[in-house]
PDB file of C-alpha atoms in Angstrom:
ATOM      1  CA  UNK A  19      17.570   3.857  19.448  1.00 54.00           C
ATOM      2  CA  UNK A  20      18.571   2.709  15.958  1.00 60.00           C
ATOM      3  CA  UNK A  21      21.890   3.444  14.295  1.00 75.00           C
ATOM      4  CA  UNK A  22      21.822   5.399  11.046  1.00 82.00           C
ATOM      5  CA  UNK A  23      23.843   3.489   8.465  1.00 87.00           C
ATOM      6  CA  UNK A  24      25.681   4.886   5.462  1.00 90.00           C
ATOM      7  CA  UNK A  25      22.959   3.325   3.331  1.00 91.00           C
ATOM      8  CA  UNK A  26      20.344   5.327   5.237  1.00 92.00           C
ATOM      9  CA  UNK A  27      22.261   8.576   4.742  1.00 93.00           C
ATOM     10  CA  UNK A  28      22.794   7.919   1.049  1.00 96.00           C
ATOM     11  CA  UNK A  29      19.142   6.995   0.645  1.00 96.00           C
ATOM     12  CA  UNK A  30      18.068  10.401   1.924  1.00 96.00           C
ATOM     13  CA  UNK A  31      20.557  12.179  -0.339  1.00 96.00           C
ATOM     14  CA  UNK A  32      19.364  10.277  -3.412  1.00 97.00           C
ATOM     15  CA  UNK A  33      15.728  10.952  -2.670  1.00 98.00           C
ATOM     16  CA  UNK A  34      16.282  14.664  -2.072  1.00 97.00           C
ATOM     17  CA  UNK A  35      18.123  14.861  -5.380  1.00 98.00           C
ATOM     18  CA  UNK A  36      15.211  13.077  -7.076  1.00 98.00           C
ATOM     19  CA  UNK A  37      12.710  15.493  -5.507  1.00 98.00           C
ATOM     20  CA  UNK A  38      14.720  18.408  -6.855  1.00 98.00           C
ATOM     21  CA  UNK A  39      14.631  16.906 -10.345  1.00 97.00           C
ATOM     22  CA  UNK A  40      10.864  16.425 -10.053  1.00 97.00           C
ATOM     23  CA  UNK A  41      10.311  19.991  -8.771  1.00 97.00           C
ATOM     24  CA  UNK A  42       8.803  18.637  -5.543  1.00 98.00           C
ATOM     25  CA  UNK A  43       9.356  20.824  -2.444  1.00 97.00           C
ATOM     26  CA  UNK A  44      11.242  19.123   0.373  1.00 97.00           C
ATOM     27  CA  UNK A  45      12.430  19.654   3.924  1.00 97.00           C
ATOM     28  CA  UNK A  46      16.076  18.666   4.224  1.00 92.00           C
ATOM     29  CA  UNK A  47      15.686  18.034   7.953  1.00 93.00           C
ATOM     30  CA  UNK A  48      12.881  15.513   7.545  1.00 95.00           C
ATOM     31  CA  UNK A  49      13.967  12.259   9.212  1.00 93.00           C
ATOM     32  CA  UNK A  50      14.142   8.951   7.403  1.00 93.00           C
ATOM     33  CA  UNK A  51      10.942   6.984   7.056  1.00 95.00           C
ATOM     34  CA  UNK A  52      12.673   3.991   8.649  1.00 93.00           C
ATOM     35  CA  UNK A  53      16.170   2.838   9.529  1.00 92.00           C
ATOM     36  CA  UNK A  54      17.703  -0.167   7.834  1.00 91.00           C
ATOM     37  CA  UNK A  55      18.424  -1.845  11.176  1.00 88.00           C
ATOM     38  CA  UNK A  56      14.825  -1.291  12.283  1.00 87.00           C
ATOM     39  CA  UNK A  57      12.925  -3.124   9.589  1.00 92.00           C
ATOM     40  CA  UNK A  58      12.132  -6.683   8.638  1.00 91.00           C
ATOM     41  CA  UNK A  59      10.490  -7.666   5.341  1.00 94.00           C
ATOM     42  CA  UNK A  60       7.706 -10.301   5.366  1.00 95.00           C
ATOM     43  CA  UNK A  61       8.141 -13.489   3.357  1.00 96.00           C
ATOM     44  CA  UNK A  62       6.780 -13.729  -0.173  1.00 96.00           C
ATOM     45  CA  UNK A  63       3.878 -15.906   0.919  1.00 96.00           C
ATOM     46  CA  UNK A  64       2.946 -13.471   3.678  1.00 96.00           C
ATOM     47  CA  UNK A  65       3.016 -10.600   1.204  1.00 97.00           C
ATOM     48  CA  UNK A  66       0.774 -12.664  -1.064  1.00 96.00           C
ATOM     49  CA  UNK A  67      -1.659 -13.204   1.808  1.00 97.00           C
ATOM     50  CA  UNK A  68      -1.771  -9.457   2.448  1.00 97.00           C
ATOM     51  CA  UNK A  69      -2.416  -8.839  -1.248  1.00 97.00           C
ATOM     52  CA  UNK A  70      -5.406 -11.162  -1.299  1.00 97.00           C
ATOM     53  CA  UNK A  71      -6.805  -9.873   1.999  1.00 97.00           C
ATOM     54  CA  UNK A  72      -6.452  -6.249   0.943  1.00 97.00           C
ATOM     55  CA  UNK A  73      -7.940  -6.885  -2.479  1.00 97.00           C
ATOM     56  CA  UNK A  74     -10.890  -8.632  -0.836  1.00 97.00           C
ATOM     57  CA  UNK A  75     -11.633  -5.468   1.124  1.00 97.00           C
ATOM     58  CA  UNK A  76     -11.266  -3.233  -1.921  1.00 97.00           C
ATOM     59  CA  UNK A  77     -13.529  -5.362  -4.129  1.00 97.00           C
ATOM     60  CA  UNK A  78     -16.111  -5.761  -1.371  1.00 97.00           C
ATOM     61  CA  UNK A  79     -16.088  -2.012  -0.797  1.00 97.00           C
ATOM     62  CA  UNK A  80     -16.510  -1.304  -4.505  1.00 96.00           C
ATOM     63  CA  UNK A  81     -19.506  -3.631  -4.627  1.00 96.00           C
ATOM     64  CA  UNK A  82     -21.131  -1.884  -1.667  1.00 96.00           C
ATOM     65  CA  UNK A  83     -20.511   1.513  -3.228  1.00 95.00           C
ATOM     66  CA  UNK A  84     -22.197   0.259  -6.398  1.00 95.00           C
ATOM     67  CA  UNK A  85     -25.315  -0.646  -4.407  1.00 95.00           C
ATOM     68  CA  UNK A  86     -24.790  -4.306  -3.516  1.00 96.00           C
ATOM     69  CA  UNK A  87     -26.409  -5.386  -0.264  1.00 96.00           C
ATOM     70  CA  UNK A  88     -24.349  -6.742   2.602  1.00 96.00           C
ATOM     71  CA  UNK A  89     -25.460 -10.286   1.761  1.00 96.00           C
ATOM     72  CA  UNK A  90     -24.815  -9.945  -1.981  1.00 96.00           C
ATOM     73  CA  UNK A  91     -21.356  -8.461  -1.410  1.00 96.00           C
ATOM     74  CA  UNK A  92     -20.337 -11.464   0.678  1.00 95.00           C
ATOM     75  CA  UNK A  93     -19.784 -13.467  -2.499  1.00 95.00           C
ATOM     76  CA  UNK A  94     -16.683 -11.399  -3.218  1.00 95.00           C
ATOM     77  CA  UNK A  95     -15.332 -12.189   0.229  1.00 96.00           C
ATOM     78  CA  UNK A  96     -16.017 -15.870  -0.397  1.00 96.00           C
ATOM     79  CA  UNK A  97     -14.147 -15.824  -3.723  1.00 95.00           C
ATOM     80  CA  UNK A  98     -11.077 -14.342  -2.074  1.00 95.00           C
ATOM     81  CA  UNK A  99     -11.421 -16.714   0.848  1.00 96.00           C
ATOM     82  CA  UNK A 100     -11.147 -19.641  -1.572  1.00 94.00           C
ATOM     83  CA  UNK A 101      -7.839 -18.278  -2.857  1.00 94.00           C
ATOM     84  CA  UNK A 102      -6.732 -18.105   0.791  1.00 93.00           C
ATOM     85  CA  UNK A 103      -7.883 -21.698   1.458  1.00 92.00           C
ATOM     86  CA  UNK A 104     -10.442 -20.518   3.980  1.00 93.00           C
ATOM     87  CA  UNK A 105      -7.989 -18.427   6.006  1.00 94.00           C
ATOM     88  CA  UNK A 106      -9.008 -14.958   4.836  1.00 96.00           C
ATOM     89  CA  UNK A 107     -10.529 -13.895   8.139  1.00 95.00           C
ATOM     90  CA  UNK A 108      -7.326 -14.577  10.051  1.00 95.00           C
ATOM     91  CA  UNK A 109      -5.350 -12.424   7.601  1.00 95.00           C
ATOM     92  CA  UNK A 110      -7.612  -9.387   7.772  1.00 96.00           C
ATOM     93  CA  UNK A 111      -6.517  -6.438   9.875  1.00 94.00           C
ATOM     94  CA  UNK A 112      -8.847  -5.641  12.801  1.00 95.00           C
ATOM     95  CA  UNK A 113     -10.318  -2.555  11.119  1.00 95.00           C
ATOM     96  CA  UNK A 114     -10.893  -4.493   7.884  1.00 96.00           C
ATOM     97  CA  UNK A 115     -12.721  -7.224   9.763  1.00 96.00           C
ATOM     98  CA  UNK A 116     -14.897  -4.621  11.473  1.00 96.00           C
ATOM     99  CA  UNK A 117     -15.660  -2.949   8.145  1.00 96.00           C
ATOM    100  CA  UNK A 118     -17.023  -6.025   6.370  1.00 96.00           C
ATOM    101  CA  UNK A 119     -19.136  -6.807   9.429  1.00 95.00           C
ATOM    102  CA  UNK A 120     -21.037  -3.533   8.999  1.00 95.00           C
ATOM    103  CA  UNK A 121     -24.336  -4.050   7.254  1.00 95.00           C
ATOM    104  CA  UNK A 122     -24.818  -0.303   6.714  1.00 95.00           C
ATOM    105  CA  UNK A 123     -21.418   1.371   6.256  1.00 95.00           C
ATOM    106  CA  UNK A 124     -21.494   5.140   5.861  1.00 94.00           C
ATOM    107  CA  UNK A 125     -20.063   7.106   2.958  1.00 92.00           C
ATOM    108  CA  UNK A 126     -16.888   7.950   4.847  1.00 94.00           C
ATOM    109  CA  UNK A 127     -16.135   4.275   5.429  1.00 94.00           C
ATOM    110  CA  UNK A 128     -16.869   3.368   1.817  1.00 94.00           C
ATOM    111  CA  UNK A 129     -14.592   6.146   0.597  1.00 92.00           C
ATOM    112  CA  UNK A 130     -11.838   5.110   3.003  1.00 94.00           C
ATOM    113  CA  UNK A 131     -11.695   1.422   2.124  1.00 96.00           C
ATOM    114  CA  UNK A 132     -12.197   1.995  -1.577  1.00 94.00           C
ATOM    115  CA  UNK A 133      -8.610   3.258  -1.722  1.00 96.00           C
ATOM    116  CA  UNK A 134      -7.151  -0.109  -0.648  1.00 96.00           C
ATOM    117  CA  UNK A 135      -6.383  -0.965  -4.265  1.00 98.00           C
ATOM    118  CA  UNK A 136      -3.429   1.410  -3.921  1.00 98.00           C
ATOM    119  CA  UNK A 137      -2.013  -0.762  -1.150  1.00 98.00           C
ATOM    120  CA  UNK A 138      -2.384  -3.847  -3.330  1.00 98.00           C
ATOM    121  CA  UNK A 139      -0.381  -2.073  -6.008  1.00 98.00           C
ATOM    122  CA  UNK A 140       2.501  -1.510  -3.572  1.00 98.00           C
ATOM    123  CA  UNK A 141       2.353  -5.088  -2.288  1.00 98.00           C
ATOM    124  CA  UNK A 142       2.456  -6.464  -5.838  1.00 98.00           C
ATOM    125  CA  UNK A 143       5.450  -4.255  -6.581  1.00 98.00           C
ATOM    126  CA  UNK A 144       7.192  -5.503  -3.424  1.00 98.00           C
ATOM    127  CA  UNK A 145       6.483  -9.070  -4.480  1.00 97.00           C
ATOM    128  CA  UNK A 146       8.066  -8.372  -7.855  1.00 96.00           C
ATOM    129  CA  UNK A 147       4.858  -8.770  -9.836  1.00 95.00           C
ATOM    130  CA  UNK A 148       4.872  -5.083 -10.838  1.00 93.00           C
ATOM    131  CA  UNK A 149       7.961  -3.674 -12.554  1.00 92.00           C
ATOM    132  CA  UNK A 150       7.836  -0.222 -10.998  1.00 92.00           C
ATOM    133  CA  UNK A 151       5.617   2.046  -8.957  1.00 96.00           C
ATOM    134  CA  UNK A 152       4.411   4.870 -11.129  1.00 96.00           C
ATOM    135  CA  UNK A 153       4.798   8.467 -10.021  1.00 97.00           C
ATOM    136  CA  UNK A 154       1.897   9.078  -7.576  1.00 98.00           C
ATOM    137  CA  UNK A 155      -0.080  11.579  -9.624  1.00 97.00           C
ATOM    138  CA  UNK A 156      -2.950   9.236 -10.464  1.00 96.00           C
ATOM    139  CA  UNK A 157      -4.640   6.071  -9.296  1.00 97.00           C
ATOM    140  CA  UNK A 158      -3.377   2.577 -10.032  1.00 97.00           C
ATOM    141  CA  UNK A 159      -4.798   0.244 -12.683  1.00 97.00           C
ATOM    142  CA  UNK A 160      -7.532  -1.395 -10.615  1.00 97.00           C
ATOM    143  CA  UNK A 161      -8.629  -3.773 -13.361  1.00 96.00           C
ATOM    144  CA  UNK A 162      -5.082  -5.041 -13.956  1.00 96.00           C
ATOM    145  CA  UNK A 163      -4.489  -5.638 -10.245  1.00 96.00           C
ATOM    146  CA  UNK A 164      -7.743  -7.522  -9.827  1.00 96.00           C
ATOM    147  CA  UNK A 165      -7.177  -9.579 -12.973  1.00 96.00           C
ATOM    148  CA  UNK A 166      -3.640 -10.552 -11.918  1.00 95.00           C
ATOM    149  CA  UNK A 167      -4.765 -11.902  -8.544  1.00 95.00           C
ATOM    150  CA  UNK A 168      -7.883 -13.595  -9.852  1.00 93.00           C
ATOM    151  CA  UNK A 169      -5.970 -15.374 -12.605  1.00 93.00           C
ATOM    152  CA  UNK A 170      -3.452 -16.695 -10.088  1.00 92.00           C
ATOM    153  CA  UNK A 171      -6.273 -18.420  -8.189  1.00 89.00           C
ATOM    154  CA  UNK A 172      -3.975 -19.475  -5.337  1.00 92.00           C
ATOM    155  CA  UNK A 173      -1.292 -18.090  -3.046  1.00 93.00           C
ATOM    156  CA  UNK A 174       1.327 -20.421  -4.487  1.00 93.00           C
ATOM    157  CA  UNK A 175       0.660 -19.316  -8.066  1.00 93.00           C
ATOM    158  CA  UNK A 176       0.676 -15.698  -6.929  1.00 94.00           C
ATOM    159  CA  UNK A 177       4.304 -15.982  -5.840  1.00 93.00           C
ATOM    160  CA  UNK A 178       5.457 -18.219  -8.695  1.00 92.00           C
ATOM    161  CA  UNK A 179       8.085 -16.647 -10.955  1.00 88.00           C
ATOM    162  CA  UNK A 180       8.283 -13.484  -8.862  1.00 92.00           C
ATOM    163  CA  UNK A 181      11.449 -11.946  -7.466  1.00 93.00           C
ATOM    164  CA  UNK A 182      10.705  -9.989  -4.262  1.00 95.00           C
ATOM    165  CA  UNK A 183      12.255  -6.561  -3.811  1.00 96.00           C
ATOM    166  CA  UNK A 184      15.170  -6.269  -1.462  1.00 95.00           C
ATOM    167  CA  UNK A 185      14.971  -4.448   1.840  1.00 95.00           C
ATOM    168  CA  UNK A 186      17.035  -1.631   0.335  1.00 95.00           C
ATOM    169  CA  UNK A 187      14.712  -1.250  -2.662  1.00 96.00           C
ATOM    170  CA  UNK A 188      11.631  -1.091  -0.456  1.00 97.00           C
ATOM    171  CA  UNK A 189      13.251   1.398   1.908  1.00 97.00           C
ATOM    172  CA  UNK A 190      14.267   3.625  -1.009  1.00 97.00           C
ATOM    173  CA  UNK A 191      10.736   3.964  -2.336  1.00 98.00           C
ATOM    174  CA  UNK A 192       9.127   4.112   1.102  1.00 97.00           C
ATOM    175  CA  UNK A 193      11.340   7.019   2.096  1.00 98.00           C
ATOM    176  CA  UNK A 194      10.649   8.814  -1.186  1.00 98.00           C
ATOM    177  CA  UNK A 195       6.896   8.529  -0.636  1.00 98.00           C
ATOM    178  CA  UNK A 196       7.366   9.803   2.910  1.00 98.00           C
ATOM    179  CA  UNK A 197       8.880  12.954   1.398  1.00 98.00           C
ATOM    180  CA  UNK A 198       6.064  13.212  -1.139  1.00 98.00           C
ATOM    181  CA  UNK A 199       3.680  13.077   1.803  1.00 98.00           C
ATOM    182  CA  UNK A 200       5.504  15.960   3.504  1.00 98.00           C
ATOM    183  CA  UNK A 201       5.197  18.037   0.321  1.00 98.00           C
ATOM    184  CA  UNK A 202       1.424  17.448   0.206  1.00 98.00           C
ATOM    185  CA  UNK A 203       0.970  18.223   3.885  1.00 98.00           C
ATOM    186  CA  UNK A 204       3.028  21.373   3.528  1.00 98.00           C
ATOM    187  CA  UNK A 205       0.860  22.495   0.615  1.00 98.00           C
ATOM    188  CA  UNK A 206      -2.291  21.851   2.665  1.00 97.00           C
ATOM    189  CA  UNK A 207      -0.972  23.896   5.602  1.00 97.00           C
ATOM    190  CA  UNK A 208      -0.172  26.773   3.275  1.00 97.00           C
ATOM    191  CA  UNK A 209      -3.482  26.560   1.443  1.00 97.00           C
ATOM    192  CA  UNK A 210      -1.971  25.698  -1.919  1.00 97.00           C
ATOM    193  CA  UNK A 211      -2.442  22.866  -4.408  1.00 97.00           C
ATOM    194  CA  UNK A 212      -0.355  19.728  -4.176  1.00 97.00           C
ATOM    195  CA  UNK A 213       2.939  20.309  -5.961  1.00 97.00           C
ATOM    196  CA  UNK A 214       4.071  18.512  -9.110  1.00 97.00           C
ATOM    197  CA  UNK A 215       0.625  16.897  -9.573  1.00 98.00           C
ATOM    198  CA  UNK A 216       1.057  14.666  -6.501  1.00 98.00           C
ATOM    199  CA  UNK A 217      -2.057  12.806  -5.342  1.00 98.00           C
ATOM    200  CA  UNK A 218      -2.079  12.918  -1.534  1.00 97.00           C
ATOM    201  CA  UNK A 219      -4.679  10.120  -1.202  1.00 97.00           C
ATOM    202  CA  UNK A 220      -2.552   7.742  -3.270  1.00 98.00           C
ATOM    203  CA  UNK A 221       0.543   8.630  -1.258  1.00 98.00           C
ATOM    204  CA  UNK A 222      -1.303   8.077   2.023  1.00 97.00           C
ATOM    205  CA  UNK A 223      -2.282   4.549   1.008  1.00 98.00           C
ATOM    206  CA  UNK A 224       1.198   3.762  -0.250  1.00 98.00           C
ATOM    207  CA  UNK A 225       2.725   4.810   3.048  1.00 97.00           C
ATOM    208  CA  UNK A 226       0.278   2.578   4.918  1.00 97.00           C
ATOM    209  CA  UNK A 227       1.383  -0.304   2.701  1.00 97.00           C
ATOM    210  CA  UNK A 228       5.049   0.453   3.318  1.00 97.00           C
ATOM    211  CA  UNK A 229       4.468   0.525   7.085  1.00 96.00           C
ATOM    212  CA  UNK A 230       3.128  -3.013   6.857  1.00 96.00           C
ATOM    213  CA  UNK A 231       5.908  -4.167   4.527  1.00 96.00           C
ATOM    214  CA  UNK A 232       8.593  -2.796   6.814  1.00 95.00           C
ATOM    215  CA  UNK A 233       6.890  -4.131   9.945  1.00 87.00           C
ATOM    216  CA  UNK A 234       7.009  -0.751  11.680  1.00 78.00           C
ATOM    217  CA  UNK A 235       3.323  -0.424  12.528  1.00 56.00           C
ATOM    218  CA  UNK A 236       2.633  -3.831  14.024  1.00 42.00           C
TER     219      UNK A 236
END
């Protein structure tokens, strides 16, 4: 069992206050997303690897949704593999590897993996390449994310001149998104619209990214 630090307690208080200011419903008894003593942040280069691997899946998925065949879409995987120096496959998560192996993915799978751009957005923010995560009411700037990674052309250049977020910064935003997620789920249970223009799909992907960043789903 993990000890709750003063930082953890203050984090929850700050986020609840922020939710009140944003007119987002909250449950005061909702636990913290993660405890400070529980988490460990990956290195900058490992975050960069996850960015490239995740972007590879998102771009590949977009190509398939646009009608590209399995063979034609492989060129996007190859481009990202070059940035990873031929190590892309080893950096893919098991479900991602299974997805790109499917020659005839169904619509559910294409819809699911098409949202991975949102995870890239969080990873780039954690790396320090994005100044702030926008309020989760709309999708991220897909073109800007793709352009940033493609222009870097290598893992080393991707991390150059970046200042990674601290553990505390990542925990703050992760916990806030956890509370956004509760608000969306609560609205769904009660048959109402998401409050304060929250986008539940965006929040879901962000939380998945934060789980990886905080090493709590490995």
